[in-house]
mmCIF file of C-alpha atoms in Angstrom:
data_model
loop_
_atom_site.group_PDB
_atom_site.id
_atom_site.type_symbol
_atom_site.label_atom_id
_atom_site.label_comp_id
_atom_site.label_asym_id
_atom_site.label_seq_id
_atom_site.Cartn_x
_atom_site.Cartn_y
_atom_site.Cartn_z
ATOM 1 C CA MET A 17 -49.455 30.948 -4.621
ATOM 2 C CA THR A 18 -47.342 33.786 -6.048
ATOM 3 C CA GLY A 19 -49.635 34.555 -8.955
ATOM 4 C CA GLU A 20 -48.018 32.087 -11.364
ATOM 5 C CA GLU A 21 -47.224 28.547 -10.183
ATOM 6 C CA PRO A 22 -48.460 27.496 -6.722
ATOM 7 C CA LEU A 23 -45.997 26.290 -4.095
ATOM 8 C CA ARG A 24 -46.793 23.610 -1.547
ATOM 9 C CA ASN A 25 -45.505 23.658 2.031
ATOM 10 C CA ALA A 26 -44.171 27.153 1.423
ATOM 11 C CA SER A 27 -43.565 30.116 3.714
ATOM 12 C CA LEU A 28 -43.954 33.860 3.369
ATOM 13 C CA VAL A 29 -41.954 36.207 5.591
ATOM 14 C CA VAL A 30 -43.115 39.799 6.109
ATOM 15 C CA ALA A 31 -40.892 42.566 7.412
ATOM 16 C CA GLY A 32 -42.813 45.772 8.087
ATOM 17 C CA ALA A 33 -45.040 46.512 5.117
ATOM 18 C CA GLU A 34 -43.009 44.424 2.651
ATOM 19 C CA ILE A 35 -42.583 40.800 1.716
ATOM 20 C CA PHE A 36 -39.113 39.684 2.791
ATOM 21 C CA TYR A 37 -39.127 36.086 1.529
ATOM 22 C CA VAL A 38 -41.301 33.621 -0.394
ATOM 23 C CA GLY A 39 -40.243 29.992 -0.795
ATOM 24 C CA THR A 40 -40.042 26.523 0.688
ATOM 25 C CA GLU A 41 -37.090 27.102 3.007
ATOM 26 C CA PRO A 42 -37.638 30.182 5.190
ATOM 27 C CA PRO A 43 -34.562 31.902 6.594
ATOM 28 C CA GLU A 44 -33.634 30.981 10.119
ATOM 29 C CA GLY A 45 -34.077 33.506 12.870
ATOM 30 C CA ARG A 46 -36.540 34.857 15.399
ATOM 31 C CA TYR A 47 -39.947 36.051 14.297
ATOM 32 C CA ASP A 48 -42.324 38.338 16.171
ATOM 33 C CA GLU A 49 -45.253 36.202 15.063
ATOM 34 C CA THR A 50 -45.646 32.878 13.310
ATOM 35 C CA VAL A 51 -48.951 31.904 11.701
ATOM 36 C CA ASP A 52 -49.700 28.295 10.760
ATOM 37 C CA LEU A 53 -51.636 28.166 7.475
ATOM 38 C CA SER A 54 -51.769 24.414 7.063
ATOM 39 C CA GLY A 55 -54.636 23.477 4.740
ATOM 40 C CA LYS A 56 -54.922 27.079 3.552
ATOM 41 C CA LEU A 57 -53.991 28.902 0.347
ATOM 42 C CA LEU A 58 -52.063 32.133 0.525
ATOM 43 C CA MET A 59 -52.326 34.253 -2.639
ATOM 44 C CA PRO A 60 -52.013 37.878 -3.794
ATOM 45 C CA GLY A 61 -54.831 40.213 -2.836
ATOM 46 C CA LEU A 62 -57.500 40.739 -5.468
ATOM 47 C CA ILE A 63 -57.622 44.035 -7.353
ATOM 48 C CA ASN A 64 -60.862 45.682 -8.484
ATOM 49 C CA THR A 65 -59.965 48.204 -11.194
ATOM 50 C CA HIS A 66 -63.279 49.966 -11.757
ATOM 51 C CA GLY A 67 -66.169 50.887 -9.525
ATOM 52 C CA HIS A 68 -68.291 53.489 -7.828
ATOM 53 C CA ALA A 69 -68.280 52.268 -4.230
ATOM 54 C CA ALA A 70 -70.888 54.634 -2.771
ATOM 55 C CA MET A 71 -73.477 53.265 -5.200
ATOM 56 C CA CYS A 72 -73.783 50.280 -2.875
ATOM 57 C CA LEU A 73 -76.692 52.274 -1.448
ATOM 58 C CA LEU A 74 -78.486 51.748 -4.781
ATOM 59 C CA ARG A 75 -77.999 47.981 -4.958
ATOM 60 C CA GLY A 76 -81.168 46.455 -6.384
ATOM 61 C CA TYR A 77 -82.598 49.778 -7.587
ATOM 62 C CA GLY A 78 -83.474 50.062 -11.270
ATOM 63 C CA SER A 79 -82.607 46.490 -12.209
ATOM 64 C CA ASP A 80 -83.207 44.984 -15.650
ATOM 65 C CA LEU A 81 -82.887 48.168 -17.693
ATOM 66 C CA PRO A 82 -80.528 49.155 -20.540
ATOM 67 C CA LEU A 83 -77.621 51.386 -19.576
ATOM 68 C CA GLN A 84 -78.862 54.753 -20.813
ATOM 69 C CA THR A 85 -82.343 54.273 -19.303
ATOM 70 C CA TRP A 86 -80.802 52.964 -16.087
ATOM 71 C CA LEU A 87 -78.474 55.986 -15.866
ATOM 72 C CA GLU A 88 -80.763 58.788 -16.965
ATOM 73 C CA GLU A 89 -84.039 57.693 -15.363
ATOM 74 C CA LYS A 90 -82.854 55.837 -12.247
ATOM 75 C CA MET A 91 -79.227 56.392 -11.193
ATOM 76 C CA TRP A 92 -78.562 60.051 -11.945
ATOM 77 C CA PRO A 93 -81.776 61.410 -10.364
ATOM 78 C CA MET A 94 -81.150 59.361 -7.215
ATOM 79 C CA GLU A 95 -77.436 60.180 -7.078
ATOM 80 C CA ALA A 96 -78.288 63.881 -7.295
ATOM 81 C CA ARG A 97 -79.643 63.473 -3.746
ATOM 82 C CA PHE A 98 -76.386 62.039 -2.441
ATOM 83 C CA GLY A 99 -74.364 64.137 -0.032
ATOM 84 C CA ALA A 100 -71.195 63.474 1.905
ATOM 85 C CA GLU A 101 -73.016 61.238 4.394
ATOM 86 C CA GLN A 102 -74.404 58.944 1.687
ATOM 87 C CA VAL A 103 -71.020 58.677 -0.020
ATOM 88 C CA ARG A 104 -69.209 57.964 3.241
ATOM 89 C CA TRP A 105 -71.449 55.152 4.418
ATOM 90 C CA GLY A 106 -72.109 53.732 0.959
ATOM 91 C CA THR A 107 -68.344 53.510 0.465
ATOM 92 C CA ALA A 108 -67.834 51.972 3.904
ATOM 93 C CA LEU A 109 -70.432 49.337 3.055
ATOM 94 C CA ALA A 110 -68.620 48.601 -0.204
ATOM 95 C CA VAL A 111 -65.228 48.377 1.504
ATOM 96 C CA VAL A 112 -66.544 45.886 4.056
ATOM 97 C CA GLU A 113 -67.868 43.742 1.218
ATOM 98 C CA MET A 114 -64.681 44.001 -0.816
ATOM 99 C CA LEU A 115 -62.321 43.277 2.068
ATOM 100 C CA LYS A 116 -64.277 40.253 3.210
ATOM 101 C CA GLY A 117 -64.180 38.950 -0.380
ATOM 102 C CA GLY A 118 -60.401 39.278 -0.628
ATOM 103 C CA THR A 119 -60.067 42.598 -2.461
ATOM 104 C CA THR A 120 -57.052 44.520 -1.173
ATOM 105 C CA LEU A 121 -57.031 47.322 -3.767
ATOM 106 C CA PHE A 122 -59.901 49.042 -5.555
ATOM 107 C CA ALA A 123 -60.186 51.847 -8.095
ATOM 108 C CA ASP A 124 -63.020 54.278 -7.528
ATOM 109 C CA MET A 125 -64.550 57.143 -9.479
ATOM 110 C CA TYR A 126 -67.214 59.254 -7.791
ATOM 111 C CA ASP A 127 -68.126 62.546 -6.089
ATOM 112 C CA HIS A 128 -67.374 63.657 -2.471
ATOM 113 C CA MET A 129 -64.116 61.769 -2.881
ATOM 114 C CA ASP A 130 -62.628 63.168 0.324
ATOM 115 C CA GLU A 131 -65.150 60.952 2.143
ATOM 116 C CA VAL A 132 -64.064 57.953 0.076
ATOM 117 C CA ALA A 133 -60.420 58.639 0.916
ATOM 118 C CA ARG A 134 -61.204 58.881 4.620
ATOM 119 C CA VAL A 135 -62.881 55.466 4.530
ATOM 120 C CA VAL A 136 -59.754 54.076 2.846
ATOM 121 C CA GLU A 137 -57.615 55.610 5.617
ATOM 122 C CA GLU A 138 -59.744 54.071 8.354
ATOM 123 C CA SER A 139 -60.312 50.639 6.828
ATOM 124 C CA GLY A 140 -56.743 49.751 5.873
ATOM 125 C CA ILE A 141 -57.574 48.913 2.246
ATOM 126 C CA ARG A 142 -55.524 50.211 -0.685
ATOM 127 C CA ALA A 143 -57.158 52.380 -3.358
ATOM 128 C CA SER A 144 -56.669 54.288 -6.600
ATOM 129 C CA LEU A 145 -59.136 57.172 -6.440
ATOM 130 C CA CYS A 146 -60.409 59.888 -8.758
ATOM 131 C CA ARG A 147 -63.138 62.507 -8.656
ATOM 132 C CA GLY A 148 -65.481 61.516 -11.466
ATOM 133 C CA VAL A 149 -66.548 64.429 -13.652
ATOM 134 C CA ILE A 150 -69.573 64.730 -15.939
ATOM 135 C CA GLY A 151 -69.073 67.799 -18.108
ATOM 136 C CA LEU A 152 -72.578 68.469 -19.397
ATOM 137 C CA GLY A 153 -73.305 71.562 -17.295
ATOM 138 C CA PRO A 154 -72.500 75.261 -17.683
ATOM 139 C CA GLU A 155 -68.915 76.416 -18.288
ATOM 140 C CA GLU A 156 -68.455 77.642 -14.710
ATOM 141 C CA GLU A 157 -69.648 74.327 -13.320
ATOM 142 C CA ARG A 158 -67.229 72.425 -15.557
ATOM 143 C CA ARG A 159 -64.320 74.574 -14.419
ATOM 144 C CA GLU A 160 -65.208 73.939 -10.778
ATOM 145 C CA LYS A 161 -65.419 70.200 -11.330
ATOM 146 C CA LEU A 162 -62.070 70.072 -13.130
ATOM 147 C CA ALA A 163 -60.440 72.100 -10.358
ATOM 148 C CA GLU A 164 -61.941 69.744 -7.773
ATOM 149 C CA SER A 165 -60.653 66.705 -9.668
ATOM 150 C CA VAL A 166 -57.132 68.150 -9.775
ATOM 151 C CA ARG A 167 -57.236 69.286 -6.145
ATOM 152 C CA PHE A 168 -58.286 65.877 -4.968
ATOM 153 C CA ALA A 169 -55.616 64.109 -7.061
ATOM 154 C CA GLU A 170 -52.872 66.338 -5.714
ATOM 155 C CA GLU A 171 -53.937 66.450 -2.060
ATOM 156 C CA TRP A 172 -54.575 62.746 -1.565
ATOM 157 C CA SER A 173 -51.794 61.220 -3.668
ATOM 158 C CA GLY A 174 -49.643 59.122 -1.315
ATOM 159 C CA ALA A 175 -51.978 59.561 1.653
ATOM 160 C CA ALA A 176 -52.910 56.820 4.141
ATOM 161 C CA ASP A 177 -49.252 55.790 4.485
ATOM 162 C CA GLY A 178 -49.024 55.467 0.710
ATOM 163 C CA ARG A 179 -52.132 53.297 0.337
ATOM 164 C CA ILE A 180 -53.927 55.966 -1.691
ATOM 165 C CA THR A 181 -52.911 56.785 -5.238
ATOM 166 C CA THR A 182 -54.912 59.090 -7.467
ATOM 167 C CA MET A 183 -56.025 59.655 -11.051
ATOM 168 C CA LEU A 184 -58.126 62.180 -12.967
ATOM 169 C CA GLY A 185 -61.637 61.032 -13.826
ATOM 170 C CA PRO A 186 -63.470 62.498 -16.820
ATOM 171 C CA HIS A 187 -66.565 60.307 -16.929
ATOM 172 C CA ALA A 188 -66.778 59.416 -20.633
ATOM 173 C CA PRO A 189 -66.501 60.863 -24.158
ATOM 174 C CA TYR A 190 -70.293 61.178 -24.354
ATOM 175 C CA THR A 191 -70.549 63.146 -21.094
ATOM 176 C CA CYS A 192 -67.464 65.368 -21.548
ATOM 177 C CA PRO A 193 -67.188 67.677 -24.600
ATOM 178 C CA PRO A 194 -63.921 67.516 -26.609
ATOM 179 C CA ASP A 195 -62.526 70.813 -25.299
ATOM 180 C CA PHE A 196 -63.235 69.708 -21.758
ATOM 181 C CA LEU A 197 -61.440 66.401 -22.318
ATOM 182 C CA GLY A 198 -58.555 68.440 -23.713
ATOM 183 C CA GLU A 199 -58.364 70.272 -20.388
ATOM 184 C CA PHE A 200 -58.063 66.908 -18.614
ATOM 185 C CA VAL A 201 -55.223 65.949 -20.948
ATOM 186 C CA ALA A 202 -53.442 69.183 -20.031
ATOM 187 C CA ALA A 203 -54.101 68.594 -16.325
ATOM 188 C CA SER A 204 -52.710 65.071 -16.602
ATOM 189 C CA GLU A 205 -49.578 66.398 -18.286
ATOM 190 C CA ARG A 206 -49.200 69.076 -15.624
ATOM 191 C CA THR A 207 -49.775 66.865 -12.574
ATOM 192 C CA GLY A 208 -48.515 63.514 -13.847
ATOM 193 C CA ALA A 209 -51.777 61.871 -12.778
ATOM 194 C CA PRO A 210 -53.114 59.066 -14.992
ATOM 195 C CA VAL A 211 -56.618 59.226 -16.463
ATOM 196 C CA HIS A 212 -59.506 56.845 -15.629
ATOM 197 C CA ILE A 213 -62.431 57.015 -18.082
ATOM 198 C CA HIS A 214 -65.386 54.956 -19.336
ATOM 199 C CA LEU A 215 -65.010 53.891 -22.967
ATOM 200 C CA SER A 216 -67.261 52.180 -25.536
ATOM 201 C CA GLU A 217 -69.450 50.466 -22.962
ATOM 202 C CA THR A 218 -72.489 50.242 -25.255
ATOM 203 C CA ALA A 219 -73.145 50.235 -29.004
ATOM 204 C CA PHE A 220 -75.440 53.240 -28.443
ATOM 205 C CA GLU A 221 -72.670 55.459 -27.102
ATOM 206 C CA VAL A 222 -70.340 54.475 -29.933
ATOM 207 C CA GLU A 223 -73.000 55.433 -32.476
ATOM 208 C CA GLN A 224 -73.694 58.668 -30.612
ATOM 209 C CA ASN A 225 -70.003 59.563 -30.657
ATOM 210 C CA VAL A 226 -69.903 59.072 -34.430
ATOM 211 C CA ARG A 227 -72.976 61.303 -34.849
ATOM 212 C CA ASP A 228 -71.679 64.016 -32.554
ATOM 213 C CA TYR A 229 -67.970 64.050 -33.402
ATOM 214 C CA GLY A 230 -67.546 62.075 -36.615
ATOM 215 C CA ALA A 231 -65.395 59.371 -35.011
ATOM 216 C CA ARG A 232 -65.698 56.335 -32.805
ATOM 217 C CA PRO A 233 -64.686 56.887 -29.151
ATOM 218 C CA VAL A 234 -61.183 55.361 -29.418
ATOM 219 C CA GLU A 235 -60.205 57.488 -32.421
ATOM 220 C CA HIS A 236 -61.854 60.496 -30.779
ATOM 221 C CA LEU A 237 -59.806 60.154 -27.583
ATOM 222 C CA ASP A 238 -56.640 59.499 -29.570
ATOM 223 C CA LYS A 239 -57.114 62.708 -31.598
ATOM 224 C CA LEU A 240 -57.522 64.615 -28.345
ATOM 225 C CA GLY A 241 -54.195 63.248 -27.066
ATOM 226 C CA LEU A 242 -55.772 61.465 -24.125
ATOM 227 C CA LEU A 243 -54.407 58.054 -25.103
ATOM 228 C CA ASP A 244 -50.884 59.498 -25.012
ATOM 229 C CA ARG A 245 -51.310 59.845 -21.277
ATOM 230 C CA PRO A 246 -51.220 56.869 -18.840
ATOM 231 C CA THR A 247 -54.836 55.790 -19.174
ATOM 232 C CA LEU A 248 -57.202 53.204 -17.695
ATOM 233 C CA VAL A 249 -60.403 52.679 -19.675
ATOM 234 C CA ALA A 250 -63.411 50.929 -18.164
ATOM 235 C CA HIS A 251 -65.492 48.422 -20.143
ATOM 236 C CA ALA A 252 -64.139 48.742 -23.720
ATOM 237 C CA VAL A 253 -66.856 46.376 -24.895
ATOM 238 C CA HIS A 254 -67.443 47.572 -28.467
ATOM 239 C CA LEU A 255 -64.049 47.675 -30.139
ATOM 240 C CA THR A 256 -62.912 46.962 -33.691
ATOM 241 C CA ASP A 257 -59.717 45.083 -34.522
ATOM 242 C CA ALA A 258 -58.051 48.389 -35.389
ATOM 243 C CA GLU A 259 -59.092 49.912 -32.066
ATOM 244 C CA ILE A 260 -57.676 46.983 -30.145
ATOM 245 C CA GLU A 261 -54.391 47.356 -31.986
ATOM 246 C CA LEU A 262 -54.312 51.095 -31.294
ATOM 247 C CA LEU A 263 -55.031 50.630 -27.574
ATOM 248 C CA ALA A 264 -52.307 47.993 -27.420
ATOM 249 C CA GLU A 265 -49.880 50.308 -29.207
ATOM 250 C CA ARG A 266 -50.645 53.134 -26.766
ATOM 251 C CA ASP A 267 -50.348 50.745 -23.791
ATOM 252 C CA VAL A 268 -53.821 51.728 -22.625
ATOM 253 C CA LYS A 269 -55.039 49.707 -19.628
ATOM 254 C CA VAL A 270 -58.478 48.082 -19.695
ATOM 255 C CA SER A 271 -60.847 47.217 -16.869
ATOM 256 C CA HIS A 272 -63.047 44.335 -18.010
ATOM 257 C CA ASN A 273 -66.349 44.320 -16.088
ATOM 258 C CA PRO A 274 -68.061 41.086 -17.142
ATOM 259 C CA GLY A 275 -70.754 40.969 -14.466
ATOM 260 C CA SER A 276 -71.916 44.554 -14.977
ATOM 261 C CA ASN A 277 -71.766 44.297 -18.769
ATOM 262 C CA LEU A 278 -73.897 41.149 -18.678
ATOM 263 C CA LYS A 279 -76.497 42.567 -16.299
ATOM 264 C CA LEU A 280 -76.935 45.774 -18.301
ATOM 265 C CA GLY A 281 -76.970 43.882 -21.600
ATOM 266 C CA SER A 282 -74.051 45.971 -22.827
ATOM 267 C CA GLY A 283 -72.278 43.069 -24.509
ATOM 268 C CA ILE A 284 -69.129 40.992 -24.009
ATOM 269 C CA ALA A 285 -65.756 42.674 -24.378
ATOM 270 C CA ARG A 286 -63.324 41.150 -26.856
ATOM 271 C CA VAL A 287 -60.885 40.002 -24.195
ATOM 272 C CA PRO A 288 -59.364 37.084 -26.161
ATOM 273 C CA GLU A 289 -58.497 39.476 -28.984
ATOM 274 C CA MET A 290 -57.032 41.934 -26.491
ATOM 275 C CA LEU A 291 -54.828 39.221 -25.042
ATOM 276 C CA ARG A 292 -53.651 38.179 -28.491
ATOM 277 C CA ALA A 293 -52.775 41.815 -29.235
ATOM 278 C CA GLY A 294 -50.534 41.889 -26.154
ATOM 279 C CA MET A 295 -52.916 43.739 -23.869
ATOM 280 C CA ARG A 296 -53.384 42.601 -20.281
ATOM 281 C CA PRO A 297 -56.982 43.443 -19.315
ATOM 282 C CA SER A 298 -57.788 43.638 -15.627
ATOM 283 C CA LEU A 299 -61.096 43.052 -13.826
ATOM 284 C CA GLY A 300 -63.624 45.383 -12.254
ATOM 285 C CA THR A 301 -67.022 44.954 -10.713
ATOM 286 C CA ASP A 302 -68.430 48.399 -11.576
ATOM 287 C CA SER A 303 -70.956 49.451 -8.929
ATOM 288 C CA ALA A 304 -73.177 47.222 -6.813
ATOM 289 C CA ALA A 305 -76.106 48.932 -8.560
ATOM 290 C CA SER A 306 -75.162 47.316 -11.861
ATOM 291 C CA ASN A 307 -73.622 44.019 -10.801
ATOM 292 C CA ASN A 308 -75.070 43.536 -7.977
ATOM 293 C CA ASN A 309 -72.043 42.574 -5.887
ATOM 294 C CA LEU A 310 -68.373 43.490 -5.528
ATOM 295 C CA ASP A 311 -67.059 39.921 -5.631
ATOM 296 C CA LEU A 312 -63.782 39.697 -7.584
ATOM 297 C CA LEU A 313 -63.727 35.914 -7.317
ATOM 298 C CA GLU A 314 -67.003 35.904 -9.233
ATOM 299 C CA GLU A 315 -65.536 38.241 -11.874
ATOM 300 C CA ILE A 316 -62.543 35.908 -12.241
ATOM 301 C CA ARG A 317 -64.898 32.993 -12.813
ATOM 302 C CA LEU A 318 -66.977 34.956 -15.304
ATOM 303 C CA ALA A 319 -63.868 36.070 -17.184
ATOM 304 C CA ALA A 320 -62.718 32.488 -17.481
ATOM 305 C CA LEU A 321 -66.145 31.234 -18.609
ATOM 306 C CA ILE A 322 -68.012 33.711 -20.786
ATOM 307 C CA HIS A 323 -65.285 34.066 -23.389
ATOM 308 C CA LYS A 324 -65.144 30.303 -23.831
ATOM 309 C CA GLY A 325 -68.873 30.267 -24.552
ATOM 310 C CA ASN A 326 -68.834 33.413 -26.664
ATOM 311 C CA THR A 327 -65.973 32.231 -28.902
ATOM 312 C CA LEU A 328 -66.767 28.487 -28.743
ATOM 313 C CA ASP A 329 -63.145 28.056 -27.637
ATOM 314 C CA PRO A 330 -62.409 26.410 -24.266
ATOM 315 C CA LEU A 331 -58.901 27.891 -24.410
ATOM 316 C CA ALA A 332 -60.069 31.497 -24.901
ATOM 317 C CA VAL A 333 -59.240 32.596 -21.309
ATOM 318 C CA SER A 334 -57.568 30.036 -19.073
ATOM 319 C CA ALA A 335 -57.974 29.775 -15.332
ATOM 320 C CA SER A 336 -54.451 31.055 -14.747
ATOM 321 C CA GLU A 337 -55.022 33.994 -17.133
ATOM 322 C CA ALA A 338 -58.235 34.913 -15.321
ATOM 323 C CA LEU A 339 -56.391 34.850 -11.994
ATOM 324 C CA ARG A 340 -53.736 37.153 -13.399
ATOM 325 C CA MET A 341 -56.490 39.480 -14.600
ATOM 326 C CA GLY A 342 -57.706 39.702 -10.999
ATOM 327 C CA THR A 343 -54.255 40.224 -9.496
ATOM 328 C CA LEU A 344 -51.144 41.146 -11.543
ATOM 329 C CA TYR A 345 -52.977 42.719 -14.489
ATOM 330 C CA GLY A 346 -55.032 44.699 -11.996
ATOM 331 C CA ALA A 347 -51.854 46.082 -10.462
ATOM 332 C CA GLU A 348 -50.646 47.039 -13.924
ATOM 333 C CA ALA A 349 -53.958 48.746 -14.679
ATOM 334 C CA VAL A 350 -53.587 51.143 -11.750
ATOM 335 C CA PHE A 351 -49.864 51.597 -12.370
ATOM 336 C CA LEU A 352 -48.737 49.759 -9.235
ATOM 337 C CA ALA A 353 -47.256 46.554 -10.684
ATOM 338 C CA GLN A 354 -43.877 47.289 -9.101
ATOM 339 C CA LYS A 355 -45.490 47.259 -5.673
ATOM 340 C CA VAL A 356 -48.377 44.747 -5.642
ATOM 341 C CA GLY A 357 -50.077 42.047 -7.728
ATOM 342 C CA THR A 358 -47.780 39.100 -7.002
ATOM 343 C CA LEU A 359 -46.120 37.671 -3.912
ATOM 344 C CA GLU A 360 -42.449 38.509 -4.352
ATOM 345 C CA ALA A 361 -39.693 39.689 -2.030
ATOM 346 C CA GLY A 362 -39.556 43.474 -2.078
ATOM 347 C CA LYS A 363 -43.224 43.977 -2.927
ATOM 348 C CA LEU A 364 -45.805 45.242 -0.464
ATOM 349 C CA ALA A 365 -47.377 42.575 1.728
ATOM 350 C CA ASP A 366 -50.902 42.570 0.290
ATOM 351 C CA PHE A 367 -52.184 38.995 0.427
ATOM 352 C CA ILE A 368 -55.193 36.891 1.340
ATOM 353 C CA VAL A 369 -55.724 33.485 2.929
ATOM 354 C CA LEU A 370 -58.349 31.093 1.571
ATOM 355 C CA ASP A 371 -59.718 28.133 3.483
ATOM 356 C CA LEU A 372 -59.385 25.055 1.242
ATOM 357 C CA SER A 373 -61.328 22.674 3.463
ATOM 358 C CA ALA A 374 -64.802 23.160 1.989
ATOM 359 C CA ALA A 375 -66.360 20.419 -0.119
ATOM 360 C CA HIS A 376 -66.498 22.637 -3.233
ATOM 361 C CA LEU A 377 -62.698 22.918 -3.183
ATOM 362 C CA GLN A 378 -62.039 19.165 -3.125
ATOM 363 C CA PRO A 379 -60.195 17.025 -4.069
ATOM 364 C CA GLN A 380 -56.663 18.399 -3.851
ATOM 365 C CA GLU A 381 -54.566 15.486 -5.015
ATOM 366 C CA ARG A 382 -52.685 17.348 -7.737
ATOM 367 C CA ILE A 383 -50.966 20.731 -7.422
ATOM 368 C CA ASN A 384 -52.394 21.926 -10.754
ATOM 369 C CA ASP A 385 -55.917 21.642 -9.332
ATOM 370 C CA VAL A 386 -55.351 24.652 -7.046
ATOM 371 C CA ILE A 387 -55.517 27.286 -9.793
ATOM 372 C CA SER A 388 -58.583 25.634 -11.309
ATOM 373 C CA HIS A 389 -60.268 25.447 -7.903
ATOM 374 C CA VAL A 390 -59.707 29.144 -7.204
ATOM 375 C CA ALA A 391 -60.833 30.310 -10.658
ATOM 376 C CA TYR A 392 -63.888 28.087 -11.033
ATOM 377 C CA SER A 393 -64.959 27.006 -7.543
ATOM 378 C CA ALA A 394 -63.832 29.444 -4.820
ATOM 379 C CA VAL A 395 -66.373 31.844 -3.340
ATOM 380 C CA HIS A 396 -65.998 34.954 -1.239
ATOM 381 C CA SER A 397 -66.849 33.126 1.977
ATOM 382 C CA ASP A 398 -63.677 31.017 1.525
ATOM 383 C CA VAL A 399 -61.626 34.137 2.351
ATOM 384 C CA LEU A 400 -60.402 33.917 5.954
ATOM 385 C CA ASP A 401 -57.712 36.566 6.347
ATOM 386 C CA VAL A 402 -56.757 39.691 4.403
ATOM 387 C CA TYR A 403 -53.503 41.615 4.837
ATOM 388 C CA VAL A 404 -52.565 45.025 3.421
ATOM 389 C CA ASP A 405 -49.066 46.402 4.027
ATOM 390 C CA GLY A 406 -48.515 43.347 6.227
ATOM 391 C CA GLU A 407 -51.331 44.363 8.580
ATOM 392 C CA PRO A 408 -54.423 42.184 9.074
ATOM 393 C CA VAL A 409 -57.525 44.042 7.921
ATOM 394 C CA VAL A 410 -59.687 40.890 8.006
ATOM 395 C CA ARG A 411 -59.141 38.009 10.423
ATOM 396 C CA ASP A 412 -61.285 34.888 10.481
ATOM 397 C CA GLY A 413 -63.705 36.615 8.132
ATOM 398 C CA VAL A 414 -64.177 39.720 10.292
ATOM 399 C CA CYS A 415 -62.928 43.243 9.508
ATOM 400 C CA THR A 416 -60.427 44.381 12.124
ATOM 401 C CA ARG A 417 -60.622 48.148 11.538
ATOM 402 C CA LEU A 418 -64.271 48.668 10.575
ATOM 403 C CA ASP A 419 -67.287 47.971 12.780
ATOM 404 C CA GLU A 420 -69.359 45.954 10.331
ATOM 405 C CA GLU A 421 -72.604 46.212 12.306
ATOM 406 C CA LYS A 422 -72.241 49.999 12.585
ATOM 407 C CA VAL A 423 -71.449 50.343 8.866
ATOM 408 C CA VAL A 424 -74.536 48.397 7.839
ATOM 409 C CA ALA A 425 -76.777 50.405 10.172
ATOM 410 C CA ARG A 426 -75.381 53.786 9.121
ATOM 411 C CA ALA A 427 -75.555 52.903 5.426
ATOM 412 C CA ASN A 428 -79.246 52.081 5.718
ATOM 413 C CA GLU A 429 -79.851 55.262 7.713
ATOM 414 C CA ALA A 430 -78.041 57.345 5.077
ATOM 415 C CA LEU A 431 -80.216 55.909 2.334
ATOM 416 C CA ALA A 432 -83.406 56.429 4.342
ATOM 417 C CA LYS A 433 -82.593 60.145 4.676
ATOM 418 C CA ILE A 434 -82.684 60.742 0.922
ATOM 419 C CA LEU A 435 -85.727 58.579 0.337
ATOM 420 C CA GLY A 436 -87.787 60.780 2.594
#
């Protein structure tokens, strides 16, 4: 499946890190390796456009709380104890989970990002990374954080044989004062790095922004010039019609996080309206502390279902649209659509193989059933193989470059150290 219409009895030819051919009549010649995928589905790798991977260590902690309480009373005090070791092994745990579920590219915003980048190097996954910055501290601390964000973006851009791209990561309008956000705009202009930021996740933060700055978050960011930069916003739940039109006009990318938004009671983003406005929202899991998993197939299913129920319209988000949100639109959201997101000759060979033999993926009498089966029925355990840059990073459901048993053990040890 190329991301649009599925092909039966097709072949994909990989040369180096790139796709050389996709179609039903492969070119003749000698191949170094031939893999028989009879009874399997080959499709683009899934793309997770918003998360905080290291927070896997906090999965199950502080559940069933509203966002601000969850952040201020549970997450932030615990995260203050995190050091490089916790970030490294929390991220490794997340990457194992994502790879085994078919995610080939993830966007991450956190601290100790050098450790995150090293896990990306070792694991073989692709990533768009940024040092997340909360700007509520003293002036000197803010300057140091901004400098660290810029340093990381410049040093790691293009690393891991090109598998790492970078952004700048001011956390949100309610955690970064206007002048500080203005410094990020200037840094983005200077470095060329896009911006990744949380936006209008809850009604509370929208109301707070109006109280503090006299404008809703979208208008606020637009006045600061941030939306003139290449920008990916996470959540975008509480938007007006005018805000949707403005984001569409500015070509702002959106990461829709249905699972996290539902768990935290933040609301349901207006994805059907975004689509009608010409936007192409992608999908993110957010962290495992607010989801509680990193399963993009589940997010695809949620995206295809909740908007039907919320709008009373079974056509609100189709199965094929939801799949594009998890693949092509994800590539667009991290500014890599020319390289990944679909299976086409000349693009990088990031793809996954799903086993179609399970009972929950039957019957398969009509070709149109395949898209429906993936969007509504497939689960992460159906993923057999995962390739990034043409290299297998998961084979028969097992990571090839990470020791899963070691990662699980070290992640639990890292958490135990900060629990005392």
